[in-house]
mmCIF file with all atom_site columns, C-alpha atoms in Angstrom:
data_model
loop_
_atom_site.group_PDB
_atom_site.id
_atom_site.type_symbol
_atom_site.label_atom_id
_atom_site.label_alt_id
_atom_site.label_comp_id
_atom_site.label_asym_id
_atom_site.label_entity_id
_atom_site.label_seq_id
_atom_site.pdbx_PDB_ins_code
_atom_site.Cartn_x
_atom_site.Cartn_y
_atom_site.Cartn_z
_atom_site.occupancy
_atom_site.B_iso_or_equiv
_atom_site.pdbx_formal_charge
_atom_site.auth_seq_id
_atom_site.auth_comp_id
_atom_site.auth_asym_id
_atom_site.auth_atom_id
_atom_site.pdbx_PDB_model_num
ATOM 1   C CA . UNK F 1 1   ? -0.183 0.186   -0.409 1.00 52.00 ? 221 UNK F CA 1
ATOM 2   C CA . UNK F 1 2   ? 0.452  3.687   0.049  1.00 47.00 ? 222 UNK F CA 1
ATOM 3   C CA . UNK F 1 3   ? 1.009  4.212   3.735  1.00 46.00 ? 223 UNK F CA 1
ATOM 4   C CA . UNK F 1 4   ? 4.029  0.864   3.539  1.00 44.00 ? 224 UNK F CA 1
ATOM 5   C CA . UNK F 1 5   ? 6.294  2.458   0.453  1.00 45.00 ? 225 UNK F CA 1
ATOM 6   C CA . UNK F 1 6   ? 6.179  5.645   3.260  1.00 47.00 ? 226 UNK F CA 1
ATOM 7   C CA . UNK F 1 7   ? 7.042  4.086   6.238  1.00 44.00 ? 227 UNK F CA 1
ATOM 8   C CA . UNK F 1 8   ? 9.800  1.994   4.186  1.00 43.00 ? 228 UNK F CA 1
ATOM 9   C CA . UNK F 1 9   ? 10.802 5.159   3.128  1.00 47.00 ? 229 UNK F CA 1
ATOM 10  C CA . UNK F 1 10  ? 11.454 6.586   6.569  1.00 48.00 ? 230 UNK F CA 1
ATOM 11  C CA . UNK F 1 11  ? 13.177 3.207   7.532  1.00 44.00 ? 231 UNK F CA 1
ATOM 12  C CA . UNK F 1 12  ? 17.528 4.403   7.430  1.00 47.00 ? 232 UNK F CA 1
ATOM 13  C CA . UNK F 1 13  ? 19.876 0.798   7.636  1.00 42.00 ? 233 UNK F CA 1
ATOM 14  C CA . UNK F 1 14  ? 22.686 1.102   9.384  1.00 45.00 ? 234 UNK F CA 1
ATOM 15  C CA . UNK F 1 15  ? 25.345 -0.703  7.770  1.00 43.00 ? 235 UNK F CA 1
ATOM 16  C CA . UNK F 1 16  ? 28.943 -0.953  9.311  1.00 42.00 ? 236 UNK F CA 1
ATOM 17  C CA . UNK F 1 17  ? 32.153 -1.132  6.981  1.00 44.00 ? 237 UNK F CA 1
ATOM 18  C CA . UNK F 1 18  ? 33.759 -4.268  7.145  1.00 34.00 ? 238 UNK F CA 1
ATOM 19  C CA . UNK F 1 19  ? 36.804 -2.656  5.241  1.00 36.00 ? 239 UNK F CA 1
ATOM 20  C CA . UNK F 1 20  ? 37.732 0.893   7.225  1.00 41.00 ? 240 UNK F CA 1
ATOM 21  C CA . UNK F 1 21  ? 39.900 3.777   6.207  1.00 44.00 ? 241 UNK F CA 1
ATOM 22  C CA . UNK F 1 22  ? 42.650 2.927   8.620  1.00 52.00 ? 242 UNK F CA 1
ATOM 23  C CA . UNK F 1 23  ? 45.908 1.452   7.535  1.00 56.00 ? 243 UNK F CA 1
ATOM 24  C CA . UNK F 1 24  ? 46.354 -2.138  7.198  1.00 63.00 ? 244 UNK F CA 1
ATOM 25  C CA . UNK F 1 25  ? 49.497 -3.740  8.537  1.00 64.00 ? 245 UNK F CA 1
ATOM 26  C CA . UNK F 1 26  ? 51.408 -5.178  4.904  1.00 67.00 ? 246 UNK F CA 1
ATOM 27  C CA . UNK F 1 27  ? 51.410 -9.167  5.322  1.00 60.00 ? 247 UNK F CA 1
ATOM 28  C CA . UNK F 1 28  ? 55.842 -9.890  5.624  1.00 63.00 ? 248 UNK F CA 1
ATOM 29  C CA . UNK F 1 29  ? 57.447 -13.323 3.758  1.00 56.00 ? 249 UNK F CA 1
ATOM 30  C CA . UNK F 1 30  ? 57.754 -14.351 7.471  1.00 58.00 ? 250 UNK F CA 1
ATOM 31  C CA . UNK F 1 31  ? 53.881 -14.358 8.570  1.00 57.00 ? 251 UNK F CA 1
ATOM 32  C CA . UNK F 1 32  ? 52.399 -17.538 6.682  1.00 55.00 ? 252 UNK F CA 1
ATOM 33  C CA . UNK F 1 33  ? 55.271 -19.518 8.974  1.00 56.00 ? 253 UNK F CA 1
ATOM 34  C CA . UNK F 1 34  ? 53.252 -18.374 11.921 1.00 60.00 ? 254 UNK F CA 1
ATOM 35  C CA . UNK F 1 35  ? 49.804 -19.307 10.790 1.00 70.00 ? 255 UNK F CA 1
ATOM 36  C CA . UNK F 1 36  ? 48.257 -22.151 12.248 1.00 79.00 ? 256 UNK F CA 1
ATOM 37  C CA . UNK F 1 37  ? 46.334 -24.985 11.233 1.00 88.00 ? 257 UNK F CA 1
ATOM 38  C CA . UNK F 1 38  ? 44.511 -28.059 12.951 1.00 89.00 ? 258 UNK F CA 1
ATOM 39  C CA . UNK F 1 39  ? 46.060 -31.042 12.581 1.00 88.00 ? 259 UNK F CA 1
ATOM 40  C CA . UNK F 1 40  ? 44.454 -33.078 14.449 1.00 90.00 ? 260 UNK F CA 1
ATOM 41  C CA . UNK F 1 41  ? 41.175 -33.385 16.221 1.00 92.00 ? 261 UNK F CA 1
ATOM 42  C CA . UNK F 1 42  ? 39.443 -35.865 18.685 1.00 95.00 ? 262 UNK F CA 1
ATOM 43  C CA . UNK F 1 43  ? 36.498 -35.586 20.726 1.00 95.00 ? 263 UNK F CA 1
ATOM 44  C CA . UNK F 1 44  ? 36.248 -37.592 23.810 1.00 95.00 ? 264 UNK F CA 1
ATOM 45  C CA . UNK F 1 45  ? 33.217 -40.154 23.775 1.00 94.00 ? 265 UNK F CA 1
ATOM 46  C CA . UNK F 1 46  ? 31.247 -38.644 26.308 1.00 94.00 ? 266 UNK F CA 1
ATOM 47  C CA . UNK F 1 47  ? 31.214 -35.999 24.890 1.00 94.00 ? 267 UNK F CA 1
ATOM 48  C CA . UNK F 1 48  ? 32.547 -33.826 27.167 1.00 96.00 ? 268 UNK F CA 1
ATOM 49  C CA . UNK F 1 49  ? 35.738 -33.104 26.003 1.00 97.00 ? 269 UNK F CA 1
ATOM 50  C CA . UNK F 1 50  ? 37.310 -32.169 22.819 1.00 96.00 ? 270 UNK F CA 1
ATOM 51  C CA . UNK F 1 51  ? 41.405 -31.939 22.267 1.00 97.00 ? 271 UNK F CA 1
ATOM 52  C CA . UNK F 1 52  ? 43.173 -30.064 19.664 1.00 95.00 ? 272 UNK F CA 1
ATOM 53  C CA . UNK F 1 53  ? 46.816 -29.602 18.013 1.00 96.00 ? 273 UNK F CA 1
ATOM 54  C CA . UNK F 1 54  ? 47.646 -26.470 15.827 1.00 95.00 ? 274 UNK F CA 1
ATOM 55  C CA . UNK F 1 55  ? 50.593 -26.367 13.807 1.00 93.00 ? 275 UNK F CA 1
ATOM 56  C CA . UNK F 1 56  ? 51.974 -23.579 12.564 1.00 90.00 ? 276 UNK F CA 1
ATOM 57  C CA . UNK F 1 57  ? 53.942 -24.167 9.225  1.00 85.00 ? 277 UNK F CA 1
ATOM 58  C CA . UNK F 1 58  ? 57.230 -23.326 10.659 1.00 85.00 ? 278 UNK F CA 1
ATOM 59  C CA . UNK F 1 59  ? 57.298 -23.854 14.429 1.00 88.00 ? 279 UNK F CA 1
ATOM 60  C CA . UNK F 1 60  ? 56.127 -25.641 17.651 1.00 93.00 ? 280 UNK F CA 1
ATOM 61  C CA . UNK F 1 61  ? 52.550 -27.385 16.986 1.00 95.00 ? 281 UNK F CA 1
ATOM 62  C CA . UNK F 1 62  ? 50.632 -27.357 20.865 1.00 96.00 ? 282 UNK F CA 1
ATOM 63  C CA . UNK F 1 63  ? 47.424 -28.825 22.285 1.00 97.00 ? 283 UNK F CA 1
ATOM 64  C CA . UNK F 1 64  ? 44.129 -27.093 23.621 1.00 96.00 ? 284 UNK F CA 1
ATOM 65  C CA . UNK F 1 65  ? 42.170 -29.181 25.811 1.00 97.00 ? 285 UNK F CA 1
ATOM 66  C CA . UNK F 1 66  ? 38.366 -27.497 26.362 1.00 96.00 ? 286 UNK F CA 1
ATOM 67  C CA . UNK F 1 67  ? 35.274 -29.104 27.970 1.00 95.00 ? 287 UNK F CA 1
ATOM 68  C CA . UNK F 1 68  ? 32.366 -29.222 25.170 1.00 93.00 ? 288 UNK F CA 1
ATOM 69  C CA . UNK F 1 69  ? 30.472 -26.689 28.013 1.00 93.00 ? 289 UNK F CA 1
ATOM 70  C CA . UNK F 1 70  ? 32.956 -23.473 27.071 1.00 91.00 ? 290 UNK F CA 1
ATOM 71  C CA . UNK F 1 71  ? 33.878 -23.485 31.615 1.00 92.00 ? 291 UNK F CA 1
ATOM 72  C CA . UNK F 1 72  ? 37.296 -24.983 30.921 1.00 93.00 ? 292 UNK F CA 1
ATOM 73  C CA . UNK F 1 73  ? 40.192 -25.347 28.922 1.00 95.00 ? 293 UNK F CA 1
ATOM 74  C CA . UNK F 1 74  ? 43.850 -26.035 28.868 1.00 96.00 ? 294 UNK F CA 1
ATOM 75  C CA . UNK F 1 75  ? 47.231 -24.935 26.940 1.00 97.00 ? 295 UNK F CA 1
ATOM 76  C CA . UNK F 1 76  ? 49.931 -27.792 26.536 1.00 97.00 ? 296 UNK F CA 1
ATOM 77  C CA . UNK F 1 77  ? 53.515 -26.204 24.528 1.00 96.00 ? 297 UNK F CA 1
ATOM 78  C CA . UNK F 1 78  ? 55.380 -27.963 22.424 1.00 97.00 ? 298 UNK F CA 1
ATOM 79  C CA . UNK F 1 79  ? 52.852 -30.919 22.650 1.00 96.00 ? 299 UNK F CA 1
ATOM 80  C CA . UNK F 1 80  ? 50.979 -32.917 19.905 1.00 96.00 ? 300 UNK F CA 1
ATOM 81  C CA . UNK F 1 81  ? 49.350 -36.754 19.862 1.00 95.00 ? 301 UNK F CA 1
ATOM 82  C CA . UNK F 1 82  ? 46.618 -35.608 22.184 1.00 97.00 ? 302 UNK F CA 1
ATOM 83  C CA . UNK F 1 83  ? 44.650 -39.185 22.888 1.00 96.00 ? 303 UNK F CA 1
ATOM 84  C CA . UNK F 1 84  ? 41.555 -39.961 25.511 1.00 97.00 ? 304 UNK F CA 1
ATOM 85  C CA . UNK F 1 85  ? 41.228 -42.942 27.337 1.00 96.00 ? 305 UNK F CA 1
ATOM 86  C CA . UNK F 1 86  ? 38.594 -45.388 27.160 1.00 91.00 ? 306 UNK F CA 1
ATOM 87  C CA . UNK F 1 87  ? 36.800 -45.216 29.794 1.00 92.00 ? 307 UNK F CA 1
ATOM 88  C CA . UNK F 1 88  ? 37.282 -40.572 29.053 1.00 94.00 ? 308 UNK F CA 1
ATOM 89  C CA . UNK F 1 89  ? 38.567 -40.721 32.612 1.00 96.00 ? 309 UNK F CA 1
ATOM 90  C CA . UNK F 1 90  ? 42.092 -39.106 30.839 1.00 98.00 ? 310 UNK F CA 1
ATOM 91  C CA . UNK F 1 91  ? 44.256 -37.271 28.422 1.00 98.00 ? 311 UNK F CA 1
ATOM 92  C CA . UNK F 1 92  ? 46.979 -38.250 27.412 1.00 98.00 ? 312 UNK F CA 1
ATOM 93  C CA . UNK F 1 93  ? 49.456 -35.798 25.565 1.00 98.00 ? 313 UNK F CA 1
ATOM 94  C CA . UNK F 1 94  ? 52.741 -35.842 24.563 1.00 97.00 ? 314 UNK F CA 1
ATOM 95  C CA . UNK F 1 95  ? 54.571 -33.092 25.200 1.00 97.00 ? 315 UNK F CA 1
ATOM 96  C CA . UNK F 1 96  ? 58.433 -32.618 22.667 1.00 95.00 ? 316 UNK F CA 1
ATOM 97  C CA . UNK F 1 97  ? 60.937 -30.407 22.362 1.00 95.00 ? 317 UNK F CA 1
ATOM 98  C CA . UNK F 1 98  ? 60.907 -27.100 21.500 1.00 94.00 ? 318 UNK F CA 1
ATOM 99  C CA . UNK F 1 99  ? 62.377 -26.887 17.389 1.00 91.00 ? 319 UNK F CA 1
ATOM 100 C CA . UNK F 1 100 ? 64.455 -23.974 19.276 1.00 91.00 ? 320 UNK F CA 1
ATOM 101 C CA . UNK F 1 101 ? 66.106 -25.708 21.793 1.00 92.00 ? 321 UNK F CA 1
ATOM 102 C CA . UNK F 1 102 ? 66.472 -28.514 19.752 1.00 91.00 ? 322 UNK F CA 1
ATOM 103 C CA . UNK F 1 103 ? 68.079 -26.854 16.977 1.00 91.00 ? 323 UNK F CA 1
ATOM 104 C CA . UNK F 1 104 ? 70.793 -24.780 19.177 1.00 93.00 ? 324 UNK F CA 1
ATOM 105 C CA . UNK F 1 105 ? 71.473 -27.955 20.469 1.00 92.00 ? 325 UNK F CA 1
ATOM 106 C CA . UNK F 1 106 ? 72.490 -29.644 17.052 1.00 91.00 ? 326 UNK F CA 1
ATOM 107 C CA . UNK F 1 107 ? 74.659 -26.693 16.031 1.00 93.00 ? 327 UNK F CA 1
ATOM 108 C CA . UNK F 1 108 ? 76.460 -26.912 19.640 1.00 91.00 ? 328 UNK F CA 1
ATOM 109 C CA . UNK F 1 109 ? 77.057 -30.533 18.848 1.00 90.00 ? 329 UNK F CA 1
ATOM 110 C CA . UNK F 1 110 ? 75.368 -32.202 22.144 1.00 90.00 ? 330 UNK F CA 1
ATOM 111 C CA . UNK F 1 111 ? 75.780 -34.882 23.024 1.00 88.00 ? 331 UNK F CA 1
ATOM 112 C CA . UNK F 1 112 ? 72.639 -35.423 24.889 1.00 89.00 ? 332 UNK F CA 1
ATOM 113 C CA . UNK F 1 113 ? 69.216 -34.521 23.532 1.00 91.00 ? 333 UNK F CA 1
ATOM 114 C CA . UNK F 1 114 ? 66.073 -33.172 25.288 1.00 92.00 ? 334 UNK F CA 1
ATOM 115 C CA . UNK F 1 115 ? 62.979 -36.200 24.601 1.00 94.00 ? 335 UNK F CA 1
ATOM 116 C CA . UNK F 1 116 ? 59.475 -36.108 24.418 1.00 96.00 ? 336 UNK F CA 1
ATOM 117 C CA . UNK F 1 117 ? 57.582 -36.322 28.067 1.00 97.00 ? 337 UNK F CA 1
ATOM 118 C CA . UNK F 1 118 ? 53.847 -38.158 28.607 1.00 97.00 ? 338 UNK F CA 1
ATOM 119 C CA . UNK F 1 119 ? 51.088 -35.965 30.356 1.00 98.00 ? 339 UNK F CA 1
ATOM 120 C CA . UNK F 1 120 ? 48.855 -37.277 31.792 1.00 98.00 ? 340 UNK F CA 1
ATOM 121 C CA . UNK F 1 121 ? 45.478 -35.783 32.944 1.00 98.00 ? 341 UNK F CA 1
ATOM 122 C CA . UNK F 1 122 ? 42.967 -36.869 35.377 1.00 98.00 ? 342 UNK F CA 1
ATOM 123 C CA . UNK F 1 123 ? 40.438 -35.172 33.542 1.00 97.00 ? 343 UNK F CA 1
ATOM 124 C CA . UNK F 1 124 ? 37.774 -35.353 36.823 1.00 94.00 ? 344 UNK F CA 1
ATOM 125 C CA . UNK F 1 125 ? 40.282 -34.106 39.529 1.00 96.00 ? 345 UNK F CA 1
ATOM 126 C CA . UNK F 1 126 ? 42.959 -31.576 37.195 1.00 95.00 ? 346 UNK F CA 1
ATOM 127 C CA . UNK F 1 127 ? 45.549 -34.319 39.147 1.00 97.00 ? 347 UNK F CA 1
ATOM 128 C CA . UNK F 1 128 ? 48.825 -34.690 36.477 1.00 97.00 ? 348 UNK F CA 1
ATOM 129 C CA . UNK F 1 129 ? 51.710 -36.653 36.372 1.00 97.00 ? 349 UNK F CA 1
ATOM 130 C CA . UNK F 1 130 ? 54.443 -37.294 33.826 1.00 97.00 ? 350 UNK F CA 1
ATOM 131 C CA . UNK F 1 131 ? 56.463 -40.181 32.053 1.00 96.00 ? 351 UNK F CA 1
ATOM 132 C CA . UNK F 1 132 ? 59.792 -38.129 30.988 1.00 94.00 ? 352 UNK F CA 1
ATOM 133 C CA . UNK F 1 133 ? 62.350 -39.946 28.820 1.00 94.00 ? 353 UNK F CA 1
ATOM 134 C CA . UNK F 1 134 ? 59.526 -41.593 27.259 1.00 95.00 ? 354 UNK F CA 1
ATOM 135 C CA . UNK F 1 135 ? 60.917 -43.861 24.107 1.00 94.00 ? 355 UNK F CA 1
ATOM 136 C CA . UNK F 1 136 ? 57.275 -45.636 23.425 1.00 95.00 ? 356 UNK F CA 1
ATOM 137 C CA . UNK F 1 137 ? 53.542 -46.576 24.647 1.00 96.00 ? 357 UNK F CA 1
ATOM 138 C CA . UNK F 1 138 ? 50.830 -47.870 24.397 1.00 96.00 ? 358 UNK F CA 1
ATOM 139 C CA . UNK F 1 139 ? 47.181 -47.809 25.643 1.00 95.00 ? 359 UNK F CA 1
ATOM 140 C CA . UNK F 1 140 ? 44.724 -50.158 26.875 1.00 95.00 ? 360 UNK F CA 1
ATOM 141 C CA . UNK F 1 141 ? 41.340 -49.728 24.277 1.00 92.00 ? 361 UNK F CA 1
ATOM 142 C CA . UNK F 1 142 ? 39.603 -51.365 27.683 1.00 91.00 ? 362 UNK F CA 1
ATOM 143 C CA . UNK F 1 143 ? 41.266 -50.190 30.592 1.00 93.00 ? 363 UNK F CA 1
ATOM 144 C CA . UNK F 1 144 ? 42.834 -47.598 32.273 1.00 95.00 ? 364 UNK F CA 1
ATOM 145 C CA . UNK F 1 145 ? 46.305 -48.982 31.794 1.00 96.00 ? 365 UNK F CA 1
ATOM 146 C CA . UNK F 1 146 ? 49.606 -47.392 29.851 1.00 97.00 ? 366 UNK F CA 1
ATOM 147 C CA . UNK F 1 147 ? 52.441 -49.406 29.055 1.00 97.00 ? 367 UNK F CA 1
ATOM 148 C CA . UNK F 1 148 ? 55.397 -47.657 28.316 1.00 96.00 ? 368 UNK F CA 1
ATOM 149 C CA . UNK F 1 149 ? 59.772 -47.587 28.458 1.00 95.00 ? 369 UNK F CA 1
ATOM 150 C CA . UNK F 1 150 ? 61.644 -44.947 29.014 1.00 93.00 ? 370 UNK F CA 1
ATOM 151 C CA . UNK F 1 151 ? 64.935 -44.563 28.144 1.00 86.00 ? 371 UNK F CA 1
ATOM 152 C CA . UNK F 1 152 ? 67.579 -47.003 30.025 1.00 71.00 ? 372 UNK F CA 1
ATOM 153 C CA . UNK F 1 153 ? 69.869 -49.275 28.746 1.00 64.00 ? 373 UNK F CA 1
ATOM 154 C CA . UNK F 1 154 ? 67.981 -52.077 29.048 1.00 65.00 ? 374 UNK F CA 1
ATOM 155 C CA . UNK F 1 155 ? 64.533 -51.139 27.668 1.00 76.00 ? 375 UNK F CA 1
ATOM 156 C CA . UNK F 1 156 ? 62.988 -52.171 30.810 1.00 88.00 ? 376 UNK F CA 1
ATOM 157 C CA . UNK F 1 157 ? 59.169 -52.537 30.432 1.00 92.00 ? 377 UNK F CA 1
ATOM 158 C CA . UNK F 1 158 ? 56.672 -50.495 32.639 1.00 95.00 ? 378 UNK F CA 1
ATOM 159 C CA . UNK F 1 159 ? 52.977 -50.965 32.677 1.00 96.00 ? 379 UNK F CA 1
ATOM 160 C CA . UNK F 1 160 ? 50.814 -48.230 35.009 1.00 97.00 ? 380 UNK F CA 1
ATOM 161 C CA . UNK F 1 161 ? 47.155 -47.234 36.162 1.00 96.00 ? 381 UNK F CA 1
ATOM 162 C CA . UNK F 1 162 ? 46.705 -43.765 34.376 1.00 97.00 ? 382 UNK F CA 1
ATOM 163 C CA . UNK F 1 163 ? 46.108 -42.704 37.557 1.00 96.00 ? 383 UNK F CA 1
ATOM 164 C CA . UNK F 1 164 ? 49.909 -43.261 37.969 1.00 95.00 ? 384 UNK F CA 1
ATOM 165 C CA . UNK F 1 165 ? 49.562 -45.342 41.554 1.00 96.00 ? 385 UNK F CA 1
ATOM 166 C CA . UNK F 1 166 ? 50.115 -48.517 40.368 1.00 95.00 ? 386 UNK F CA 1
ATOM 167 C CA . UNK F 1 167 ? 53.153 -48.803 37.906 1.00 95.00 ? 387 UNK F CA 1
ATOM 168 C CA . UNK F 1 168 ? 55.241 -52.760 37.165 1.00 94.00 ? 388 UNK F CA 1
ATOM 169 C CA . UNK F 1 169 ? 58.021 -52.941 35.773 1.00 92.00 ? 389 UNK F CA 1
ATOM 170 C CA . UNK F 1 170 ? 58.364 -56.055 33.710 1.00 88.00 ? 390 UNK F CA 1
ATOM 171 C CA . UNK F 1 171 ? 61.630 -57.704 30.832 1.00 83.00 ? 391 UNK F CA 1
ATOM 172 C CA . UNK F 1 172 ? 63.028 -56.158 28.733 1.00 84.00 ? 392 UNK F CA 1
ATOM 173 C CA . UNK F 1 173 ? 60.793 -56.514 25.882 1.00 88.00 ? 393 UNK F CA 1
ATOM 174 C CA . UNK F 1 174 ? 61.108 -55.532 21.869 1.00 89.00 ? 394 UNK F CA 1
ATOM 175 C CA . UNK F 1 175 ? 57.446 -55.137 21.208 1.00 93.00 ? 395 UNK F CA 1
ATOM 176 C CA . UNK F 1 176 ? 54.598 -54.908 23.075 1.00 95.00 ? 396 UNK F CA 1
ATOM 177 C CA . UNK F 1 177 ? 50.418 -54.367 22.409 1.00 96.00 ? 397 UNK F CA 1
ATOM 178 C CA . UNK F 1 178 ? 47.498 -54.640 24.688 1.00 95.00 ? 398 UNK F CA 1
ATOM 179 C CA . UNK F 1 179 ? 44.743 -56.894 23.722 1.00 94.00 ? 399 UNK F CA 1
ATOM 180 C CA . UNK F 1 180 ? 41.298 -55.106 22.291 1.00 89.00 ? 400 UNK F CA 1
ATOM 181 C CA . UNK F 1 181 ? 38.822 -56.104 24.856 1.00 87.00 ? 401 UNK F CA 1
ATOM 182 C CA . UNK F 1 182 ? 40.791 -56.863 28.094 1.00 88.00 ? 402 UNK F CA 1
ATOM 183 C CA . UNK F 1 183 ? 43.534 -55.260 30.194 1.00 88.00 ? 403 UNK F CA 1
ATOM 184 C CA . UNK F 1 184 ? 45.930 -58.328 28.767 1.00 94.00 ? 404 UNK F CA 1
ATOM 185 C CA . UNK F 1 185 ? 49.784 -57.042 27.387 1.00 95.00 ? 405 UNK F CA 1
ATOM 186 C CA . UNK F 1 186 ? 51.157 -59.171 25.110 1.00 95.00 ? 406 UNK F CA 1
ATOM 187 C CA . UNK F 1 187 ? 54.585 -59.069 24.532 1.00 93.00 ? 407 UNK F CA 1
ATOM 188 C CA . UNK F 1 188 ? 58.337 -60.309 23.292 1.00 91.00 ? 408 UNK F CA 1
ATOM 189 C CA . UNK F 1 189 ? 61.914 -60.292 24.403 1.00 86.00 ? 409 UNK F CA 1
ATOM 190 C CA . UNK F 1 190 ? 64.901 -61.654 23.903 1.00 76.00 ? 410 UNK F CA 1
ATOM 191 C CA . UNK F 1 191 ? 66.483 -61.653 27.199 1.00 60.00 ? 411 UNK F CA 1
ATOM 192 C CA . UNK F 1 192 ? 65.922 -63.816 29.720 1.00 59.00 ? 412 UNK F CA 1
ATOM 193 C CA . UNK F 1 193 ? 62.744 -63.412 32.012 1.00 55.00 ? 413 UNK F CA 1
ATOM 194 C CA . UNK F 1 194 ? 62.761 -64.726 35.370 1.00 60.00 ? 414 UNK F CA 1
ATOM 195 C CA . UNK F 1 195 ? 64.908 -67.320 34.311 1.00 63.00 ? 415 UNK F CA 1
ATOM 196 C CA . UNK F 1 196 ? 62.695 -68.341 31.322 1.00 61.00 ? 416 UNK F CA 1
ATOM 197 C CA . UNK F 1 197 ? 63.965 -68.279 27.699 1.00 74.00 ? 417 UNK F CA 1
ATOM 198 C CA . UNK F 1 198 ? 63.240 -66.001 25.287 1.00 82.00 ? 418 UNK F CA 1
ATOM 199 C CA . UNK F 1 199 ? 59.770 -65.815 23.725 1.00 86.00 ? 419 UNK F CA 1
ATOM 200 C CA . UNK F 1 200 ? 56.329 -63.999 23.712 1.00 90.00 ? 420 UNK F CA 1
ATOM 201 C CA . UNK F 1 201 ? 54.726 -63.180 27.384 1.00 90.00 ? 421 UNK F CA 1
ATOM 202 C CA . UNK F 1 202 ? 51.626 -62.232 28.215 1.00 91.00 ? 422 UNK F CA 1
ATOM 203 C CA . UNK F 1 203 ? 50.705 -59.851 31.373 1.00 93.00 ? 423 UNK F CA 1
ATOM 204 C CA . UNK F 1 204 ? 47.077 -60.017 32.691 1.00 90.00 ? 424 UNK F CA 1
ATOM 205 C CA . UNK F 1 205 ? 45.867 -57.304 35.094 1.00 84.00 ? 425 UNK F CA 1
ATOM 206 C CA . UNK F 1 206 ? 43.980 -58.929 38.369 1.00 75.00 ? 426 UNK F CA 1
ATOM 207 C CA . UNK F 1 207 ? 40.583 -56.597 37.718 1.00 62.00 ? 427 UNK F CA 1
#
């Protein structure tokens, strides 16, 4: 109607410009090296947590842990490989040496280089414990157990509960892996195990 047309003419729309007249900084050749991309993302099975790995084109990656309700967040840097336990009670993050540190030690021809660490965080209590001098690790897919090897002459195999309250040390191992449906750990060794011959052995939880 004519009356609606008149009202429409009187309406003023305010549009905020996206690009202002303020001078913008030019992009330098080094800027793209700092741009980060998400290279890993994982969500806990209960849907309460998400962990993301951010990696620049050049430099150290970092891990961010966020609760899906937006109330909690924490960052680990430099770090990568975030993993949630099968029970979703724990987050496991691998802390890695900073690139600048390792580069400087290589230039200095250092005999000893820093090693990875494994941070295990209880998502219910926020308590953490760390496995240093990490060589390798495997997590149980059904229970809150982790098996790992640290840098040591005998390459001993360790099994620990994810709360860190119980740690068992076994024989030096060549290979090892948890069974998919229980906490049984299989491992092979070329050394003797309590007087037995080298071969394939298994460890079972009492639970």
